[in-house]
Short mmCIF file of C-alpha atoms and ligand atoms in Angstrom, two decimals:
data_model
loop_
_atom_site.label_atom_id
_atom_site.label_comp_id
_atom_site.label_asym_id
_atom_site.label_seq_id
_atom_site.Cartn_x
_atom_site.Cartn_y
_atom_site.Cartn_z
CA UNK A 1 -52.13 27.13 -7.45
CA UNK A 2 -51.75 25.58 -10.78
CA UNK A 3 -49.61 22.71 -9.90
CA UNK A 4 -52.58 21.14 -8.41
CA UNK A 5 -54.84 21.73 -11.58
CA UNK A 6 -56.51 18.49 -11.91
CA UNK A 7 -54.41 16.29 -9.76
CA UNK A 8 -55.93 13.98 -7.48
CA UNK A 9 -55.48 14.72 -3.93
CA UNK A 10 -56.99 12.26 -1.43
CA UNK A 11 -57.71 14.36 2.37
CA UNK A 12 -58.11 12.28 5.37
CA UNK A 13 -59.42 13.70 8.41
CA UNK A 14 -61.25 15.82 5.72
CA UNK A 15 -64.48 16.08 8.12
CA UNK A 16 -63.65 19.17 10.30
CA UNK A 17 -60.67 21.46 11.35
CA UNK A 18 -57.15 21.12 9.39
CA UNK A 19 -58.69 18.70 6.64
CA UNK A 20 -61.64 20.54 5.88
CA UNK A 21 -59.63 23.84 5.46
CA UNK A 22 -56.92 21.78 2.74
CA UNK A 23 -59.83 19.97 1.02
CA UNK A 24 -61.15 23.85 0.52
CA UNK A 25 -57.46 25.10 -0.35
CA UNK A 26 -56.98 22.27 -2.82
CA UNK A 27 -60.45 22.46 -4.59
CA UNK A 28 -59.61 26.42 -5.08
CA UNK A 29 -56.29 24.89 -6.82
CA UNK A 30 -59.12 22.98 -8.98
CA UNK A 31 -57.52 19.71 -7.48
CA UNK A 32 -59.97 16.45 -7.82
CA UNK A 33 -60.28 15.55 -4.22
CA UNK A 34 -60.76 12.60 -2.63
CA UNK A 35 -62.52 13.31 1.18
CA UNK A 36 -61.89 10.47 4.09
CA UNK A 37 -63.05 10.72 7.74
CA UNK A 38 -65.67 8.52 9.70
CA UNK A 39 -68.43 11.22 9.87
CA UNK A 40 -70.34 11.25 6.54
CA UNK A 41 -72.73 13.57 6.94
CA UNK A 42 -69.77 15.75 8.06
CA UNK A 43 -67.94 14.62 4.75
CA UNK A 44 -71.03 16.12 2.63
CA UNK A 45 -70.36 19.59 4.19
CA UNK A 46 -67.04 20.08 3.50
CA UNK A 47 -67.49 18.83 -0.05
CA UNK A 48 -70.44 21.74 -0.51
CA UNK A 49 -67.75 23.91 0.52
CA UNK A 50 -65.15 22.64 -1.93
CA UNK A 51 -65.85 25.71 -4.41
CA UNK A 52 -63.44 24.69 -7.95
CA UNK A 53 -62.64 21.24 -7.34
CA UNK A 54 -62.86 19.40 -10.29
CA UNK A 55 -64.61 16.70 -8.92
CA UNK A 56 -65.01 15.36 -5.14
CA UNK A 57 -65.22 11.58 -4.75
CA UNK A 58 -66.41 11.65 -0.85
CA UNK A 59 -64.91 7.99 0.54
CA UNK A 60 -65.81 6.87 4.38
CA UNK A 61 -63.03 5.52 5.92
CA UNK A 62 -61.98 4.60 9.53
CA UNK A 63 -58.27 4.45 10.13
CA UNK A 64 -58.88 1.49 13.18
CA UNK A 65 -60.04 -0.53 9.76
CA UNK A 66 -56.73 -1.20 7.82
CA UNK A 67 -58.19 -4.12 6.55
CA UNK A 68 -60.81 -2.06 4.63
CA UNK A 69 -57.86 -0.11 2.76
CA UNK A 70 -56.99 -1.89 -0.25
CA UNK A 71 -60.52 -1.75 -1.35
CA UNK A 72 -60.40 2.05 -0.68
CA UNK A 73 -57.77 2.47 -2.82
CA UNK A 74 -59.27 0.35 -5.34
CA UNK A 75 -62.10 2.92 -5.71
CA UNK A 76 -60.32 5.94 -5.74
CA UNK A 77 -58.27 4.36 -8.72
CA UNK A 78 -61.42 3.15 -9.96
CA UNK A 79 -62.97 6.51 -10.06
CA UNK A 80 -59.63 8.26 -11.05
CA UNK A 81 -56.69 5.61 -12.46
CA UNK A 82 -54.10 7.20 -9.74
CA UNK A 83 -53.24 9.12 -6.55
CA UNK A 84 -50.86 12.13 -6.73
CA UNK A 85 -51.21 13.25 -3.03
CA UNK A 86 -51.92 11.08 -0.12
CA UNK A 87 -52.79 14.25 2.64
CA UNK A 88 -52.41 11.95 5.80
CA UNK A 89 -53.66 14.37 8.13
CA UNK A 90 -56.28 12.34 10.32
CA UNK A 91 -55.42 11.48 13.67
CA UNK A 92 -57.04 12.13 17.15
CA UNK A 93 -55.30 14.07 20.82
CA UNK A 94 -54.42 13.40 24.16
CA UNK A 95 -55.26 14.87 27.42
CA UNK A 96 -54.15 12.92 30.34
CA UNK A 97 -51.09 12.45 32.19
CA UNK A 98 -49.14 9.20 31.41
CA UNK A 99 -49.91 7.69 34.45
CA UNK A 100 -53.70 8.58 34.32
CA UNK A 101 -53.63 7.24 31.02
CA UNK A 102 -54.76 3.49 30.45
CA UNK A 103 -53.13 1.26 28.04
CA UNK A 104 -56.44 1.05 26.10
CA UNK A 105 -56.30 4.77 25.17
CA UNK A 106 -52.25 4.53 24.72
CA UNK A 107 -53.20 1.50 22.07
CA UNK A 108 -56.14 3.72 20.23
CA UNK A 109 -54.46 6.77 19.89
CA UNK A 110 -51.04 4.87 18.18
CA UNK A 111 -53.73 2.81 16.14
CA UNK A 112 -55.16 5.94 14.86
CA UNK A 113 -52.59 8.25 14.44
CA UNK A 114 -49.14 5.50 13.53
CA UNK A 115 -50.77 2.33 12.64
CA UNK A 116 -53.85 3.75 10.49
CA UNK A 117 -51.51 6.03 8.99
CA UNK A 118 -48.91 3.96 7.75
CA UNK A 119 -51.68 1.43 6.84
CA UNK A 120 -53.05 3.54 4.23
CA UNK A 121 -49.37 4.84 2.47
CA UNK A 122 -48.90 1.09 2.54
CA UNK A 123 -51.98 0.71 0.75
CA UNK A 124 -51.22 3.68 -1.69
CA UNK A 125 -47.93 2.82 -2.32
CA UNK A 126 -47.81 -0.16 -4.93
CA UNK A 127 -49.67 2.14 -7.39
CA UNK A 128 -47.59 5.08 -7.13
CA UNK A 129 -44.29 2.85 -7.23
CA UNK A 130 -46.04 1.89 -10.62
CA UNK A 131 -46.72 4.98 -11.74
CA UNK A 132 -43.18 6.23 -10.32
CA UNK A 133 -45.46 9.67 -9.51
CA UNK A 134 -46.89 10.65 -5.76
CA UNK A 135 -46.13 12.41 -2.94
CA UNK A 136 -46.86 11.70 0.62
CA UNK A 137 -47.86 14.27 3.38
CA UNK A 138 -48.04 13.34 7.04
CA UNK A 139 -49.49 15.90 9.19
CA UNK A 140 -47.09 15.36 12.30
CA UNK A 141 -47.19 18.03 15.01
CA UNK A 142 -44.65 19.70 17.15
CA UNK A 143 -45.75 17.45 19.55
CA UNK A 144 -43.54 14.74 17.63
CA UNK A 145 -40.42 16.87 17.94
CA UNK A 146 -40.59 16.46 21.86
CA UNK A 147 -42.91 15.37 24.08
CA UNK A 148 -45.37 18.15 26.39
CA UNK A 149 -47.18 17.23 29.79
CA UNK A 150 -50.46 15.32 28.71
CA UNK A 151 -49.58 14.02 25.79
CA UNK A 152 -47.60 11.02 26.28
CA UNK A 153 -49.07 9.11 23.49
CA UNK A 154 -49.90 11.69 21.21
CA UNK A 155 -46.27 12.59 21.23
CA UNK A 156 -45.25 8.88 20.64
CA UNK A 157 -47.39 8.78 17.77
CA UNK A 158 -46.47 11.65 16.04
CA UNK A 159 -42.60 11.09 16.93
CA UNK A 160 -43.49 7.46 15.16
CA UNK A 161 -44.21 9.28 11.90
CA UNK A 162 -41.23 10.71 11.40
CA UNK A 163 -39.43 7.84 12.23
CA UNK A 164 -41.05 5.64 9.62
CA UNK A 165 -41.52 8.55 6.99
CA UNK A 166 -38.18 9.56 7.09
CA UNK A 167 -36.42 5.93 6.50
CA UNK A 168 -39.45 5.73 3.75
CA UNK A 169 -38.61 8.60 2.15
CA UNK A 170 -34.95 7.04 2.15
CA UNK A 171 -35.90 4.09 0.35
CA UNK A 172 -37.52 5.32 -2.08
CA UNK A 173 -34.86 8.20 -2.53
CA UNK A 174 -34.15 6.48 -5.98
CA UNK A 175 -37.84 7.10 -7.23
CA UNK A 176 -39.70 10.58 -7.61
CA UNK A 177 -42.07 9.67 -4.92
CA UNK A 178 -42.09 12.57 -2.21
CA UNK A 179 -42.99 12.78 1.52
CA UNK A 180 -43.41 16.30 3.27
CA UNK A 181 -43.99 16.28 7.33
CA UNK A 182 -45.81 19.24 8.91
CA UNK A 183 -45.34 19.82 11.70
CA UNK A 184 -47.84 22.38 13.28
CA UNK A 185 -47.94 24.48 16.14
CA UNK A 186 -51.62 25.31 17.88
CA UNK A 187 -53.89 25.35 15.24
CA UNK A 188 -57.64 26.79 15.82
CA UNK A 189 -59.31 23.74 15.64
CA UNK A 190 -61.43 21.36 17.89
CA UNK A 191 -58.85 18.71 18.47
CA UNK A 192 -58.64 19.42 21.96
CA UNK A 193 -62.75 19.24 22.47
CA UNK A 194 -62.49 15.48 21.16
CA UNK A 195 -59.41 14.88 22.63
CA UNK A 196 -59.13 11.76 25.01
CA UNK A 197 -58.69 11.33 28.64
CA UNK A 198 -57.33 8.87 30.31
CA UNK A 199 -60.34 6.63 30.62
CA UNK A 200 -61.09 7.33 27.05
CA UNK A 201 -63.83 9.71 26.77
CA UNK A 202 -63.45 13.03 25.52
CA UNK A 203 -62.27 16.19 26.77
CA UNK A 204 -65.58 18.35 25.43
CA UNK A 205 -64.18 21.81 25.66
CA UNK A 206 -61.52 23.44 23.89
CA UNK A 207 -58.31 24.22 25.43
CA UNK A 208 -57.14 28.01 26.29
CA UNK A 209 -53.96 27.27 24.54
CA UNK A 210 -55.70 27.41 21.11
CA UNK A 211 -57.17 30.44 21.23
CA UNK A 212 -54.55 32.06 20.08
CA UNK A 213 -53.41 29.29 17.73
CA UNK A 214 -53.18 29.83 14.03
CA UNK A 215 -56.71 30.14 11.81
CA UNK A 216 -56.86 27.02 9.49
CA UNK A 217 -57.42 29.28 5.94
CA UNK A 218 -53.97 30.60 6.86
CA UNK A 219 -52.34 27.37 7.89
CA UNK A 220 -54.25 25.46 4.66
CA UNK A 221 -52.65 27.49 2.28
CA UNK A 222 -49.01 27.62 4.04
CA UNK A 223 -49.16 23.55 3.71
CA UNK A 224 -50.46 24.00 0.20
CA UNK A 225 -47.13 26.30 -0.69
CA UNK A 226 -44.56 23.74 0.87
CA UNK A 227 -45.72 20.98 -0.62
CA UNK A 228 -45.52 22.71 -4.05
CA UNK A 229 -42.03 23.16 -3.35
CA UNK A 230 -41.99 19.13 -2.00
CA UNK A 231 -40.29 20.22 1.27
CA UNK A 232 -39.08 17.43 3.25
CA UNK A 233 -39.98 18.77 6.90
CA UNK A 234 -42.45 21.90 8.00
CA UNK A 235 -42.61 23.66 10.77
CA UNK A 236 -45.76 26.25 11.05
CA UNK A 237 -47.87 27.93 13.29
CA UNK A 238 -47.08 29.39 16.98
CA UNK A 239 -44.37 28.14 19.22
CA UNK A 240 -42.49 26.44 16.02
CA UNK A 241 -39.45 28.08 17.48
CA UNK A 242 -39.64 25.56 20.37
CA UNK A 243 -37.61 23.11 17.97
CA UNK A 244 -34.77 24.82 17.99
CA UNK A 245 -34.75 25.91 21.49
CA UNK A 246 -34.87 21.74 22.19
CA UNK A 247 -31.99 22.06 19.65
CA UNK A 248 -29.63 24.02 21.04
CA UNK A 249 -30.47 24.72 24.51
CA UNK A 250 -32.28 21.03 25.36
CA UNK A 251 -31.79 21.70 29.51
CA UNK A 252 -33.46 25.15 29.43
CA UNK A 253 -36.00 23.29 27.11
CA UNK A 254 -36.68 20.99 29.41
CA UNK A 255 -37.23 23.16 32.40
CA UNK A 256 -39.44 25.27 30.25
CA UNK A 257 -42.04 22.34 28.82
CA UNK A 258 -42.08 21.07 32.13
CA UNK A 259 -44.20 24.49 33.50
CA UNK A 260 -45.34 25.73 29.94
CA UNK A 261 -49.03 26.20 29.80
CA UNK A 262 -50.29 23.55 27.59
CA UNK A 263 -53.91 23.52 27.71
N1 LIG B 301 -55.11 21.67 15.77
C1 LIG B 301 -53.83 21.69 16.09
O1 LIG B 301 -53.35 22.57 16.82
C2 LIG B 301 -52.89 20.64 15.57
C3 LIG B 301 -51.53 20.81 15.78
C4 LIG B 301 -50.64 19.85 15.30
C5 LIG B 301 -51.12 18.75 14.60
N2 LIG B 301 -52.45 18.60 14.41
C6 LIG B 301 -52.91 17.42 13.70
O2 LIG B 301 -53.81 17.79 12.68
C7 LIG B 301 -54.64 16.67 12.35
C8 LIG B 301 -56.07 17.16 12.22
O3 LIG B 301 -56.54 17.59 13.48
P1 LIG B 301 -57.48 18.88 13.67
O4 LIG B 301 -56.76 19.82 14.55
O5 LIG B 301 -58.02 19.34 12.39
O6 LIG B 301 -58.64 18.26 14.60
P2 LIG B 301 -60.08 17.66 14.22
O7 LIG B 301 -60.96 18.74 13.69
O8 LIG B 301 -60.53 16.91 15.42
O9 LIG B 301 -59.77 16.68 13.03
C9 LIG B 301 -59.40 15.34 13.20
C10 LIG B 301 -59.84 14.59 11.96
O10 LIG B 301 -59.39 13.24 12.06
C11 LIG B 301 -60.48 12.38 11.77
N3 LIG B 301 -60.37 11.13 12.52
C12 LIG B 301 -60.26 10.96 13.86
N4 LIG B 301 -60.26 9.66 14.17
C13 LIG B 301 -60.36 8.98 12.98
C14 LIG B 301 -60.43 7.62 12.62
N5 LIG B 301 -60.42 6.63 13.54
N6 LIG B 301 -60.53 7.29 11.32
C15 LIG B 301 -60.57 8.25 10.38
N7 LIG B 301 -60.52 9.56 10.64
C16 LIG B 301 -60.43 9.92 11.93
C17 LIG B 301 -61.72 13.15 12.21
O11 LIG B 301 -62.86 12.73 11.46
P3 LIG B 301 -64.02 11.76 11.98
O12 LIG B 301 -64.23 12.03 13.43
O13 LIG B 301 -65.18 12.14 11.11
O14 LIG B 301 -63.52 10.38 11.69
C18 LIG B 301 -61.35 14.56 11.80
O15 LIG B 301 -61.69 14.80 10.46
C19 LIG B 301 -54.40 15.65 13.46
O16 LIG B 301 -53.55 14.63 12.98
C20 LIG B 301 -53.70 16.44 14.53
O17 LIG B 301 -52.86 15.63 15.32
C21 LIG B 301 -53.35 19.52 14.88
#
């Protein structure tokens, strides 16, 4: 797509699943990318895959670190003077009941997926207010248009987002900064495998439910078309129609989610 030609698009989560398949989409667009996750080595595959970026600056980052942020953003300005497209699509899933669930792994999973998150558009922010240029996408998740069984802080966390996105996106209604929020239905992906339990280690298998879930190619380049029209909100993939059955019909909706297969 030629709006991205050249523009610098900074990818976090960028190590596997939904990131790696928009750091491909983007470099195809001949974006510059920037490519955050923890996993390095992980980091260095995707960017081999990145065929037509213009150039891939490949940045470590660890979104229980806010501290380490600013100096983040000073070397992606460093390396390219600005930031057109923050891609906050990092974050980390939930497999336990509520009451299974220990406050520990309630605190980790809002740290990752709210606090990290609105850590790093914090960090981003001042320049693009400078530059009055940048747009802001948060990879939410129907999850944070109502809550499912075993995902009681997932569903917090991604119903935070849109809480402070949206009154961001207010305040800075006077500038031309933009914020989309996806919000994505099951996605093929291995979120569930690392997903945590209630005593905090991981799930290790993928869940049923994503089998027939969406391939990432397809959902890369349907993110890659509504942020080119700077969409406020998103909703893709299967089951997206679940948001307006919670709409309109919220006490069927509720009897539904309550039996719906969700793993
Ligand atoms: N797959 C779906 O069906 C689906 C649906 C709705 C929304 N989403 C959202 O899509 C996003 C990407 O998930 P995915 O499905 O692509 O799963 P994934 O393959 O597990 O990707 C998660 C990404 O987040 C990164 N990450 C996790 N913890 C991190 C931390 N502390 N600091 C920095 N990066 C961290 C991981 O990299 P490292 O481990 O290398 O740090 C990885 O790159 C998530 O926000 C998820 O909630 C997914």
């Amino acid at each position: 797509m030629k709006k991205f030609e050249n523009k610098v698009v900074w990818i976090t989560g960028a190590s596997s699943g939904i990131g790696e398949g928009l750091a491909k989409a983007w470099a195809r667009s001949g974006a510059r990318l920037v490519l955050s996750a923890r996993r390095e080595p992980e980091l260095e595959r995707v960017a081999f895959g990145c065929e037509g970026a213009k150039s891939i600056l490949l940045l470590p980052l660890d979104l229980e670190q806010p501290q380490t942020f600013p100096a983040k953003v000073d070397q992606v300005l460093q390396q390219f003077g600005k930031i057109d497209y923050l891609i906050n699509n990092a974050g980390i899933g939930q497999r336990s009941l509520a009451k299974d669930t220990s406050i520990d792994v309630d605190r980790k999973i809002m740290n990752i997926n709210y606090i990290g998150t609105i850590a790093l558009t914090k960090a981003v922010l001042p320049n693009m207010m400078v530059h009055d240029l940048g747009h802001i996408v948060v990879n939410s998740s129907l999850t944070g248009k109502f809550g499912a069984p075993y995902r009681s802080s997932y569903a917090a966390s991604k119903h935070a987002l849109h809480g402070f996105f949206d009154t961001l996106r207010a305040e800075l209604a006077e500038t031309s900064i933009k914020i989309t929020i996806i919000c994505a239905g099951y996605i093929q992906t291995e979120l569930s495998k690392r997903a945590l339990l209630g005593d905090g280690t991981q799930q290790g298998y993928i869940d049923k439910a994503f089998e027939s879930g969406m391939k990432v190619d397809t959902f890369a380049k349907k993110v890659l078309k509504i942020v080119a029209k700077e969409k406020r909100e998103a909703w893709i993939g299967p089951k997206s129609y679940a948001v307006y059955i919670k709409r309109f019909f919220p006490g069927f909706f509720a009897k539904q989610i309550a039996k719906a297969n969700v793993r």
